[in-house]
CSV table of C-alpha atoms and ligand atoms in Angstrom, one decimal:
chain,number,residue,atom,x,y,z
A,1,MET,CA,-11.2,91.5,9.3
A,2,GLN,CA,-10.2,88.2,11.0
A,3,PRO,CA,-6.6,87.2,10.4
A,4,THR,CA,-6.1,84.1,8.2
A,5,ARG,CA,-4.5,81.1,9.9
A,6,VAL,CA,-1.8,79.7,7.6
A,7,ILE,CA,0.9,77.0,7.8
A,8,GLY,CA,4.2,77.5,6.0
A,9,LEU,CA,6.2,74.4,5.1
A,10,MET,CA,9.8,74.6,3.9
A,11,SER,CA,12.7,72.2,3.5
A,12,GLY,CA,15.7,73.9,2.1
A,13,THR,CA,19.1,72.9,0.6
A,14,SER,CA,20.4,71.6,3.9
A,15,VAL,CA,17.8,68.8,3.7
A,16,ASP,CA,17.8,68.7,7.5
A,17,GLY,CA,14.1,68.6,8.0
A,18,ILE,CA,10.8,70.4,7.5
A,19,ASP,CA,10.7,73.9,8.9
A,20,THR,CA,7.0,74.4,9.9
A,21,ALA,CA,5.4,77.6,11.0
A,22,LEU,CA,1.8,78.2,12.1
A,23,VAL,CA,1.0,81.8,11.6
A,24,GLU,CA,-1.8,84.3,11.7
A,25,ILE,CA,-1.7,86.8,8.8
A,26,SER,CA,-3.6,90.0,8.1
A,27,GLY,CA,-3.2,93.0,5.8
A,28,GLY,CA,-1.7,93.0,2.3
A,29,ASP,CA,1.5,94.8,1.8
A,30,LEU,CA,2.6,97.7,3.9
A,31,ASP,CA,0.0,96.8,6.5
A,32,LEU,CA,1.0,93.1,6.4
A,33,LYS,CA,1.1,91.5,9.9
A,34,VAL,CA,2.3,88.1,10.8
A,35,GLU,CA,2.1,86.5,14.2
A,36,LEU,CA,4.0,83.2,14.7
A,37,LEU,CA,1.8,80.9,16.8
A,38,ALA,CA,4.1,77.8,16.6
A,39,GLY,CA,7.3,76.8,14.9
A,40,GLU,CA,8.9,73.4,14.7
A,41,THR,CA,11.5,71.5,12.6
A,42,TYR,CA,10.5,67.9,11.9
A,43,PRO,CA,13.6,66.0,10.8
A,44,TYR,CA,13.5,63.6,7.9
A,45,SER,CA,14.4,60.0,8.7
A,46,PRO,CA,18.1,59.4,7.9
A,47,GLN,CA,17.1,57.1,5.0
A,48,LEU,CA,14.8,59.6,3.4
A,49,ARG,CA,17.4,62.3,3.8
A,50,GLU,CA,20.0,60.1,2.1
A,51,HIS,CA,17.6,59.4,-0.8
A,52,ILE,CA,16.9,63.1,-1.3
A,53,LEU,CA,20.6,64.0,-1.2
A,54,GLY,CA,21.4,61.1,-3.6
A,55,LEU,CA,18.7,62.2,-6.0
A,56,GLY,CA,20.0,65.8,-5.9
A,57,ALA,CA,23.6,64.7,-6.4
A,58,GLY,CA,22.8,62.7,-9.5
A,59,THR,CA,22.6,59.1,-8.2
A,60,ALA,CA,21.1,56.9,-10.9
A,61,MET,CA,17.5,56.1,-9.8
A,62,SER,CA,14.4,54.5,-11.4
A,63,MET,CA,11.3,56.7,-12.0
A,64,ALA,CA,9.6,54.4,-9.4
A,65,ASP,CA,12.2,55.3,-6.8
A,66,VAL,CA,11.7,59.0,-7.6
A,67,ALA,CA,8.0,58.6,-7.2
A,68,ALA,CA,8.4,56.9,-3.9
A,69,ILE,CA,10.7,59.8,-2.6
A,70,ASP,CA,8.1,62.3,-3.9
A,71,ASP,CA,5.3,60.5,-2.1
A,72,ALA,CA,7.3,60.2,1.1
A,73,ILE,CA,8.1,63.9,1.1
A,74,ALA,CA,4.4,64.8,0.6
A,75,HIS,CA,3.4,62.5,3.5
A,76,ASN,CA,6.1,64.0,5.8
A,77,PHE,CA,5.0,67.5,4.9
A,78,ALA,CA,1.3,66.7,5.6
A,79,GLN,CA,2.3,65.1,8.9
A,80,ALA,CA,4.3,68.2,9.8
A,81,ALA,CA,1.2,70.3,9.0
A,82,GLN,CA,-1.0,68.1,11.2
A,83,HIS,CA,1.5,68.1,14.1
A,84,ILE,CA,2.0,71.9,14.2
A,85,GLN,CA,-1.8,72.4,14.7
A,86,ILE,CA,-2.0,70.3,17.9
A,87,GLY,CA,-3.4,72.6,20.6
A,88,HIS,CA,-4.4,75.3,18.1
A,89,HIS,CA,-7.4,76.2,16.0
A,90,ARG,CA,-7.2,74.7,12.6
A,91,ALA,CA,-5.5,76.5,9.7
A,92,THR,CA,-7.4,77.2,6.5
A,93,LEU,CA,-4.4,77.4,4.2
A,94,ILE,CA,-1.0,75.8,3.7
A,95,GLY,CA,1.9,77.2,1.7
A,96,SER,CA,4.3,74.4,0.9
A,97,HIS,CA,7.6,75.1,-0.7
A,98,GLY,CA,8.4,71.4,-1.0
A,99,GLN,CA,11.9,70.0,-1.2
A,100,THR,CA,14.2,71.3,-3.9
A,101,VAL,CA,16.1,68.5,-5.6
A,102,TYR,CA,17.3,70.3,-8.7
A,103,HIS,CA,17.8,73.9,-9.7
A,104,ARG,CA,19.0,75.1,-13.0
A,105,PRO,CA,19.0,78.9,-13.4
A,106,PRO,CA,18.3,80.3,-16.9
A,107,GLN,CA,21.5,79.9,-19.0
A,108,GLY,CA,20.9,83.0,-21.1
A,109,LEU,CA,18.5,85.8,-21.8
A,110,GLU,CA,16.0,83.8,-23.9
A,111,GLU,CA,16.5,80.6,-21.9
A,112,LEU,CA,14.1,79.2,-19.3
A,113,GLY,CA,15.4,77.9,-16.0
A,114,TYR,CA,14.2,74.7,-14.3
A,115,SER,CA,13.6,74.1,-10.7
A,116,CYS,CA,12.2,71.0,-9.2
A,117,GLN,CA,10.5,70.8,-5.7
A,118,LEU,CA,9.1,67.4,-4.7
A,119,GLY,CA,6.2,66.8,-2.3
A,120,ARG,CA,3.1,67.3,-4.4
A,121,GLY,CA,0.7,70.0,-3.1
A,122,ALA,CA,-2.4,68.0,-4.2
A,123,MET,CA,-1.4,65.2,-1.9
A,124,ILE,CA,-0.8,67.5,1.0
A,125,ALA,CA,-4.2,69.1,0.5
A,126,HIS,CA,-5.9,65.7,0.4
A,127,LEU,CA,-4.0,64.3,3.4
A,128,THR,CA,-4.6,67.4,5.6
A,129,GLY,CA,-8.0,68.5,4.3
A,130,ILE,CA,-6.5,72.0,4.0
A,131,THR,CA,-6.2,74.0,0.7
A,132,THR,CA,-2.6,74.0,-0.2
A,133,VAL,CA,-0.5,76.3,-2.4
A,134,SER,CA,2.7,74.7,-3.8
A,135,ASN,CA,5.1,74.9,-6.7
A,136,PHE,CA,5.9,78.5,-6.1
A,137,ARG,CA,8.9,78.9,-8.4
A,138,ILE,CA,7.4,77.8,-11.8
A,139,ALA,CA,5.4,80.9,-12.7
A,140,ASP,CA,8.5,83.2,-12.2
A,141,ILE,CA,10.6,80.7,-14.2
A,142,ALA,CA,8.0,80.7,-17.0
A,143,ALA,CA,8.4,84.5,-17.1
A,144,TYR,CA,12.2,84.0,-17.7
A,145,GLY,CA,13.1,84.5,-14.1
A,146,HIS,CA,15.3,82.4,-11.9
A,147,GLY,CA,12.4,81.4,-9.7
A,148,ALA,CA,14.6,82.4,-6.8
A,149,PRO,CA,15.0,84.0,-4.4
A,150,LEU,CA,11.3,84.5,-3.6
A,151,VAL,CA,11.6,85.7,0.0
A,152,PRO,CA,12.7,89.3,-0.8
A,153,LYS,CA,9.1,90.7,-1.2
A,154,VAL,CA,8.1,89.2,2.1
A,155,ASP,CA,11.3,90.7,3.7
A,156,ALA,CA,10.4,94.0,2.2
A,157,TYR,CA,7.1,94.2,4.0
A,158,LEU,CA,8.2,92.7,7.3
A,159,LEU,CA,11.7,94.1,7.7
A,160,SER,CA,12.1,97.4,5.8
A,161,HIS,CA,12.7,100.7,7.5
A,162,PRO,CA,11.8,104.3,6.7
A,163,GLN,CA,15.4,105.5,7.0
A,164,GLU,CA,17.7,102.6,7.2
A,165,GLU,CA,19.1,100.5,4.3
A,166,ARG,CA,19.2,96.9,5.4
A,167,CYS,CA,20.6,93.6,4.1
A,168,ILE,CA,18.6,90.5,5.2
A,169,GLN,CA,21.1,87.7,4.9
A,170,ASN,CA,19.8,84.1,5.0
A,171,ILE,CA,22.4,81.5,5.7
A,172,GLY,CA,20.9,78.1,4.9
A,173,GLY,CA,22.5,75.5,2.8
A,174,ILE,CA,22.9,78.2,0.3
A,175,GLY,CA,23.1,81.9,1.3
A,176,ASN,CA,20.8,84.6,-0.1
A,177,VAL,CA,20.5,88.3,0.5
A,178,THR,CA,17.7,90.8,0.3
A,179,TYR,CA,18.8,94.4,0.0
A,180,LEU,CA,16.1,96.7,1.3
A,181,PRO,CA,16.6,100.4,0.6
A,182,ALA,CA,15.0,102.9,3.0
A,183,ARG,CA,11.2,103.1,2.3
A,184,SER,CA,10.9,106.1,0.0
A,185,ASP,CA,8.8,106.7,-3.1
A,186,ASP,CA,10.3,104.1,-5.5
A,187,TRP,CA,11.9,101.9,-2.9
A,188,LEU,CA,10.2,98.7,-4.1
A,189,SER,CA,11.9,98.9,-7.5
A,190,GLN,CA,15.3,99.4,-5.9
A,191,ILE,CA,15.1,96.2,-3.8
A,192,ARG,CA,17.7,93.6,-4.9
A,193,GLY,CA,18.3,90.0,-4.0
A,194,TRP,CA,20.4,87.1,-5.1
A,195,ASP,CA,22.0,83.9,-3.9
A,196,THR,CA,25.4,84.8,-2.4
A,197,GLY,CA,26.8,81.2,-2.8
A,198,PRO,CA,27.5,78.6,-0.2
A,199,GLY,CA,25.9,79.1,3.2
A,200,ASN,CA,26.4,76.0,5.3
A,201,SER,CA,26.3,73.4,2.5
A,202,LEU,CA,30.1,73.0,2.2
A,203,LEU,CA,30.7,73.3,5.9
A,204,ASP,CA,28.1,70.6,6.7
A,205,LEU,CA,29.6,68.3,4.0
A,206,ALA,CA,33.1,68.9,5.4
A,207,VAL,CA,32.0,68.1,8.9
A,208,GLN,CA,30.4,64.9,7.7
A,209,HIS,CA,33.6,64.1,5.8
A,210,PHE,CA,35.9,64.6,8.8
A,211,THR,CA,33.6,62.7,11.2
A,212,SER,CA,32.8,59.8,8.8
A,213,GLY,CA,29.1,60.9,9.0
A,214,THR,CA,28.8,60.9,12.8
A,215,LYS,CA,28.3,64.7,12.9
A,216,SER,CA,26.3,66.7,10.4
A,217,TYR,CA,27.2,70.3,11.2
A,218,ASP,CA,29.7,72.4,13.2
A,219,ASN,CA,27.7,73.4,16.3
A,220,ASN,CA,28.1,77.1,17.0
A,221,GLY,CA,31.1,77.0,14.6
A,222,ASP,CA,33.2,75.8,17.6
A,223,TRP,CA,35.3,73.4,15.5
A,224,ALA,CA,36.1,76.0,12.8
A,225,ALA,CA,36.9,78.6,15.6
A,226,SER,CA,39.7,76.3,16.8
A,227,GLY,CA,41.4,76.6,13.4
A,228,THR,CA,43.0,79.3,11.3
A,229,PRO,CA,41.7,80.3,7.8
A,230,CYS,CA,44.1,79.8,4.9
A,231,TYR,CA,43.7,83.1,3.0
A,232,PRO,CA,45.5,82.1,-0.2
A,233,LEU,CA,42.8,79.3,-0.5
A,234,VAL,CA,40.0,81.7,0.2
A,235,GLU,CA,41.3,84.0,-2.6
A,236,GLN,CA,41.7,81.0,-5.0
A,237,TRP,CA,38.1,79.8,-4.3
A,238,LEU,CA,36.7,83.3,-4.6
A,239,SER,CA,37.8,83.4,-8.2
A,240,HIS,CA,34.9,81.0,-8.9
A,241,GLN,CA,32.9,82.4,-11.8
A,242,TYR,CA,29.6,82.4,-9.7
A,243,PHE,CA,30.9,85.0,-7.3
A,244,HIS,CA,31.6,87.4,-10.1
A,245,LEU,CA,28.3,87.0,-12.0
A,246,PRO,CA,26.1,90.1,-11.5
A,247,PRO,CA,22.6,89.5,-10.2
A,248,PRO,CA,20.0,88.3,-11.0
A,249,LYS,CA,21.5,85.0,-10.0
A,250,SER,CA,20.7,81.9,-8.1
A,251,THR,CA,22.4,78.7,-7.4
A,252,GLY,CA,22.2,75.4,-5.4
A,253,ARG,CA,23.9,72.2,-4.4
A,254,GLU,CA,24.6,71.6,-8.1
A,255,LEU,CA,27.4,74.1,-7.9
A,256,PHE,CA,28.2,74.2,-4.2
A,257,GLY,CA,27.7,70.5,-3.2
A,258,ILE,CA,29.8,67.4,-2.8
A,259,THR,CA,31.8,67.7,-6.1
A,260,TYR,CA,32.9,71.3,-5.1
A,261,LEU,CA,33.9,70.1,-1.6
A,262,HIS,CA,36.1,67.4,-3.2
A,263,ASP,CA,37.7,70.1,-5.3
A,264,CYS,CA,38.3,72.2,-2.2
A,265,LEU,CA,39.8,69.3,-0.3
A,266,GLN,CA,42.2,68.7,-3.3
A,267,ASP,CA,43.1,72.4,-3.5
A,268,ALA,CA,43.9,72.3,0.2
A,269,GLN,CA,46.4,69.4,0.0
A,270,PRO,CA,49.5,71.5,-0.6
A,271,TYR,CA,48.7,73.6,2.5
A,272,GLN,CA,48.5,70.5,4.8
A,273,LEU,CA,45.7,71.9,6.8
A,274,ASN,CA,44.2,70.1,9.7
A,275,SER,CA,40.4,69.6,9.9
A,276,ALA,CA,39.9,72.7,12.1
A,277,ASP,CA,41.9,74.9,9.6
A,278,PHE,CA,40.0,73.5,6.7
A,279,LEU,CA,36.6,74.2,8.4
A,280,ALA,CA,37.8,77.7,9.3
A,281,THR,CA,38.8,78.3,5.6
A,282,ILE,CA,35.4,77.0,4.3
A,283,THR,CA,33.6,79.2,6.9
A,284,GLU,CA,35.8,82.2,5.7
A,285,LEU,CA,34.7,81.5,2.1
A,286,THR,CA,31.0,81.8,3.2
A,287,ALA,CA,31.7,85.1,5.1
A,288,VAL,CA,34.0,86.6,2.5
A,289,SER,CA,31.7,85.7,-0.5
A,290,ILE,CA,28.8,87.4,1.2
A,291,VAL,CA,30.6,90.6,1.9
A,292,HIS,CA,32.3,90.5,-1.5
A,293,SER,CA,28.9,90.4,-3.2
A,294,TYR,CA,27.6,93.4,-1.2
A,295,ASP,CA,30.7,95.4,-2.2
A,296,ASN,CA,30.4,94.4,-5.8
A,297,PHE,CA,26.6,94.5,-6.4
A,298,LEU,CA,25.1,97.1,-4.0
A,299,PRO,CA,25.2,100.8,-4.4
A,300,ARG,CA,26.9,101.0,-1.0
A,301,ARG,CA,27.1,99.0,2.2
A,302,PRO,CA,23.9,98.9,4.2
A,303,HIS,CA,23.3,100.4,7.6
A,304,LYS,CA,22.5,97.0,9.1
A,305,VAL,CA,23.0,93.3,8.2
A,306,ILE,CA,20.3,91.1,9.7
A,307,LEU,CA,20.9,87.3,9.6
A,308,CYS,CA,18.4,84.4,9.5
A,309,GLY,CA,18.6,80.7,8.7
A,310,GLY,CA,20.5,78.0,10.6
A,311,GLY,CA,23.9,79.7,9.9
A,312,SER,CA,22.8,82.6,12.1
A,313,ARG,CA,23.3,80.2,15.0
A,314,ASN,CA,27.0,79.7,14.0
A,315,SER,CA,28.7,82.3,16.3
A,316,TYR,CA,32.1,81.9,14.6
A,317,LEU,CA,30.6,82.7,11.2
A,318,LYS,CA,28.7,85.6,12.7
A,319,ASN,CA,31.8,87.0,14.2
A,320,ARG,CA,33.8,86.6,11.0
A,321,LEU,CA,31.0,88.5,9.2
A,322,GLN,CA,31.0,91.2,11.8
A,323,LEU,CA,34.8,91.6,11.5
A,324,LEU,CA,34.6,91.9,7.7
A,325,LEU,CA,31.7,94.4,7.8
A,326,GLY,CA,33.5,96.7,10.3
A,327,ASN,CA,31.1,99.3,11.6
A,328,VAL,CA,28.0,97.8,10.0
A,329,PRO,CA,26.2,96.0,12.9
A,330,VAL,CA,25.3,92.3,12.4
A,331,SER,CA,22.3,91.0,14.2
A,332,THR,CA,19.5,88.4,13.6
A,333,THR,CA,15.9,88.8,12.6
A,334,ASP,CA,14.9,87.6,16.1
A,335,GLU,CA,16.0,91.0,17.4
A,336,PHE,CA,13.4,92.5,14.9
A,337,GLY,CA,10.5,90.3,16.0
A,338,LEU,CA,10.8,87.8,13.2
A,339,SER,CA,12.0,84.3,14.0
A,340,ALA,CA,15.4,83.7,12.3
A,341,ALA,CA,14.8,79.9,12.4
A,342,PHE,CA,11.4,80.0,10.8
A,343,LYS,CA,11.5,83.1,8.6
A,344,GLU,CA,11.6,81.0,5.4
A,345,ALA,CA,8.6,78.8,6.5
A,346,ILE,CA,6.8,82.0,7.5
A,347,ALA,CA,7.6,83.5,4.1
A,348,PHE,CA,5.9,80.6,2.2
A,349,ALA,CA,2.9,81.0,4.4
A,350,VAL,CA,2.8,84.7,3.3
A,351,LEU,CA,3.3,83.8,-0.3
A,352,ALA,CA,0.4,81.3,-0.1
A,353,TYR,CA,-1.8,84.0,1.5
A,354,TRP,CA,-0.8,86.5,-1.2
A,355,ARG,CA,-1.6,83.9,-3.9
A,356,ASN,CA,-5.0,83.3,-2.4
A,357,ILE,CA,-5.9,87.0,-2.6
A,358,ASN,CA,-4.2,87.5,-6.0
A,359,ILE,CA,-1.2,89.5,-4.9
A,360,PRO,CA,2.0,88.7,-6.9
A,361,GLY,CA,4.9,87.3,-4.9
A,362,ASN,CA,8.0,87.8,-7.0
A,363,LEU,CA,10.1,90.9,-7.5
A,364,PRO,CA,11.2,91.1,-11.1
A,365,ALA,CA,14.3,93.2,-10.3
A,366,VAL,CA,15.4,90.3,-8.0
A,367,THR,CA,14.5,87.2,-10.0
A,368,GLY,CA,15.0,88.6,-13.5
A,369,ALA,CA,11.4,87.8,-14.6
A,370,TYR,CA,9.9,90.2,-17.1
A,371,GLN,CA,6.8,90.8,-15.0
A,372,GLU,CA,5.2,90.3,-11.6
A,373,MET,CA,3.5,86.9,-11.3
A,374,LEU,CA,1.0,85.2,-9.0
A,375,LEU,CA,3.2,82.5,-7.4
A,376,GLY,CA,2.0,79.0,-6.6
A,377,GLU,CA,-0.6,76.5,-7.7
A,378,ILE,CA,-3.7,76.2,-5.6
A,379,HIS,CA,-4.9,72.7,-4.6
A,380,ASP,CA,-8.3,72.8,-3.1
A,381,ASN,CA,-9.2,70.7,-0.1
A,382,TYR,CA,-10.9,67.7,-1.7
A,383,ARG,CA,-12.7,66.5,1.4
B,1,LIG,N1,23.6,75.7,16.4
B,1,LIG,C1,24.1,75.7,15.2
B,1,LIG,N2,25.4,76.0,15.0
B,1,LIG,C2,25.9,76.0,13.8
B,1,LIG,N3,25.2,75.8,12.6
B,1,LIG,C3,23.9,75.5,12.7
B,1,LIG,C4,23.3,75.5,14.0
B,1,LIG,N4,22.0,75.2,13.8
B,1,LIG,C5,21.8,75.0,12.5
B,1,LIG,N5,23.0,75.2,11.8
B,1,LIG,C6,23.3,75.2,10.4
B,1,LIG,O1,22.1,75.5,9.7
B,1,LIG,C7,21.8,74.5,8.7
B,1,LIG,C8,20.3,74.5,8.5
B,1,LIG,O2,19.9,75.8,8.1
B,1,LIG,P1,18.5,76.1,7.4
B,1,LIG,O3,17.4,75.2,8.0
B,1,LIG,O4,18.3,77.6,7.5
B,1,LIG,O5,18.8,75.6,6.0
B,1,LIG,P2,17.9,75.4,4.8
B,1,LIG,O6,16.6,76.1,5.0
B,1,LIG,O7,17.9,73.9,4.5
B,1,LIG,O8,18.7,76.0,3.5
B,1,LIG,P3,18.2,77.1,2.4
B,1,LIG,O9,18.0,78.4,3.1
B,1,LIG,O10,19.5,77.1,1.5
B,1,LIG,O11,17.1,76.6,1.7
B,1,LIG,C9,22.3,73.3,9.3
B,1,LIG,O12,22.6,72.3,8.2
B,1,LIG,C10,23.6,73.7,10.0
B,1,LIG,O13,24.6,73.8,9.1
B,2,LIG,C1,15.8,76.6,-5.8
B,2,LIG,C2,15.8,76.8,-4.3
B,2,LIG,O1,15.2,76.1,-3.5
B,2,LIG,N1,16.5,77.9,-3.8
B,2,LIG,C3,16.5,78.2,-2.4
B,2,LIG,C4,17.9,77.9,-1.9
B,2,LIG,O2,18.0,78.2,-0.5
B,2,LIG,C5,18.5,79.5,-0.3
B,2,LIG,C6,18.6,80.0,-1.7
B,2,LIG,O3,18.8,78.8,-2.4
B,2,LIG,C7,17.2,80.6,-2.2
B,2,LIG,O4,17.4,81.1,-3.6
B,2,LIG,C8,16.1,79.6,-2.3
B,2,LIG,O5,15.2,79.7,-1.1
B,2,LIG,C9,14.7,80.9,-0.6
B,2,LIG,C10,13.6,80.4,0.4
B,2,LIG,C11,14.0,81.9,-1.6
B,2,LIG,O6,13.5,81.5,-2.6
B,2,LIG,O7,14.0,83.0,-1.2
């Protein structure tokens, strides 16, 4: 059978731009194959980024303003899909995650969560002339799940190993892990996944704070590497309720965003840290919270930790993780043939492909949903 050419579109909690992957997909589950033909990140304009971050942070806005942001996101996503195809044969399917602006996990057993991704799929289908699957999280949420993380099932089929136990750790704005047991008889039911807490979100905000907005992230972690972490503060921050909550669990900028950073800055005042020390301390919180969650919520430490997402390019953070994990080697998905930068975009291409052939995309043991669900709404090409 001919592989299907699919575009995956994803903009995550960093709101840095649209990660776009053009892939060829074949197979179903264990025989799933994905080839990345092109990958590109198309940044948002500074104004649109500011509006999206404002909306997410609770800035008062009219419904007309929200509609304008929603439309602008859909236009940008459609444009990204058009651009990535230049010089290639056309895709027949798009999987668009959209832009998360709000995420509220279920507050109790009988409670439904809520997650809002802007950039309507119907618009993208119309603008591109390509059938588009979007709104991936809602079906899992309707089944009392968190609607996140959704990448673990894709990780399972692209990165699991017959003998090794692996943690696939994404470090985006928020961090999330997929724990993959070795592929044995009932390995699928033993897969776990959850949001570990802050990835780069607090670090990016702190860099913006110290540079009055002239820089948006700590390139390579060099700035943090020039400082020293303040461990009493890391300990204090680690007492945050989220880190102790057992999975299934998910979070977002609602918890680890600008308000939390302001609290951290206040907590740091008695220690009179300079900016480098503060960044080193925030970076340490990301690293320690990841390892702490493995130690608390996994049967044992994995054989390998494999990183992806923008934070995998932060050498200082990677080194801190390696130090905390001792003899468990830390690498990136690039070393396993899967692009660390575009893995999430690739995952939404796979989820769209699965939706199109009626394969469920969620793992109930990860999201907490009571059953497997077909994820995403299909918007036909209206042209
Ligand atoms: N060279 C680099 N050095 C250090 N950090 C980097 C580098 N490149 C990217 N990053 C970090 O990665 C972030 C973007 O990561 P990514 O695109 O994976 O996030 P996201 O997809 O928006 O988030 P999420 O996975 O939470 O949805 C940037 O905001 C920055 O903090
Ligand atoms: C609501 C939402 O957009 N959540 C994102 C976010 O970014 C990382 C983490 O928090 C993860 O739970 C999720 O994204 C990935 C792609 C997922 O669903 O697997």
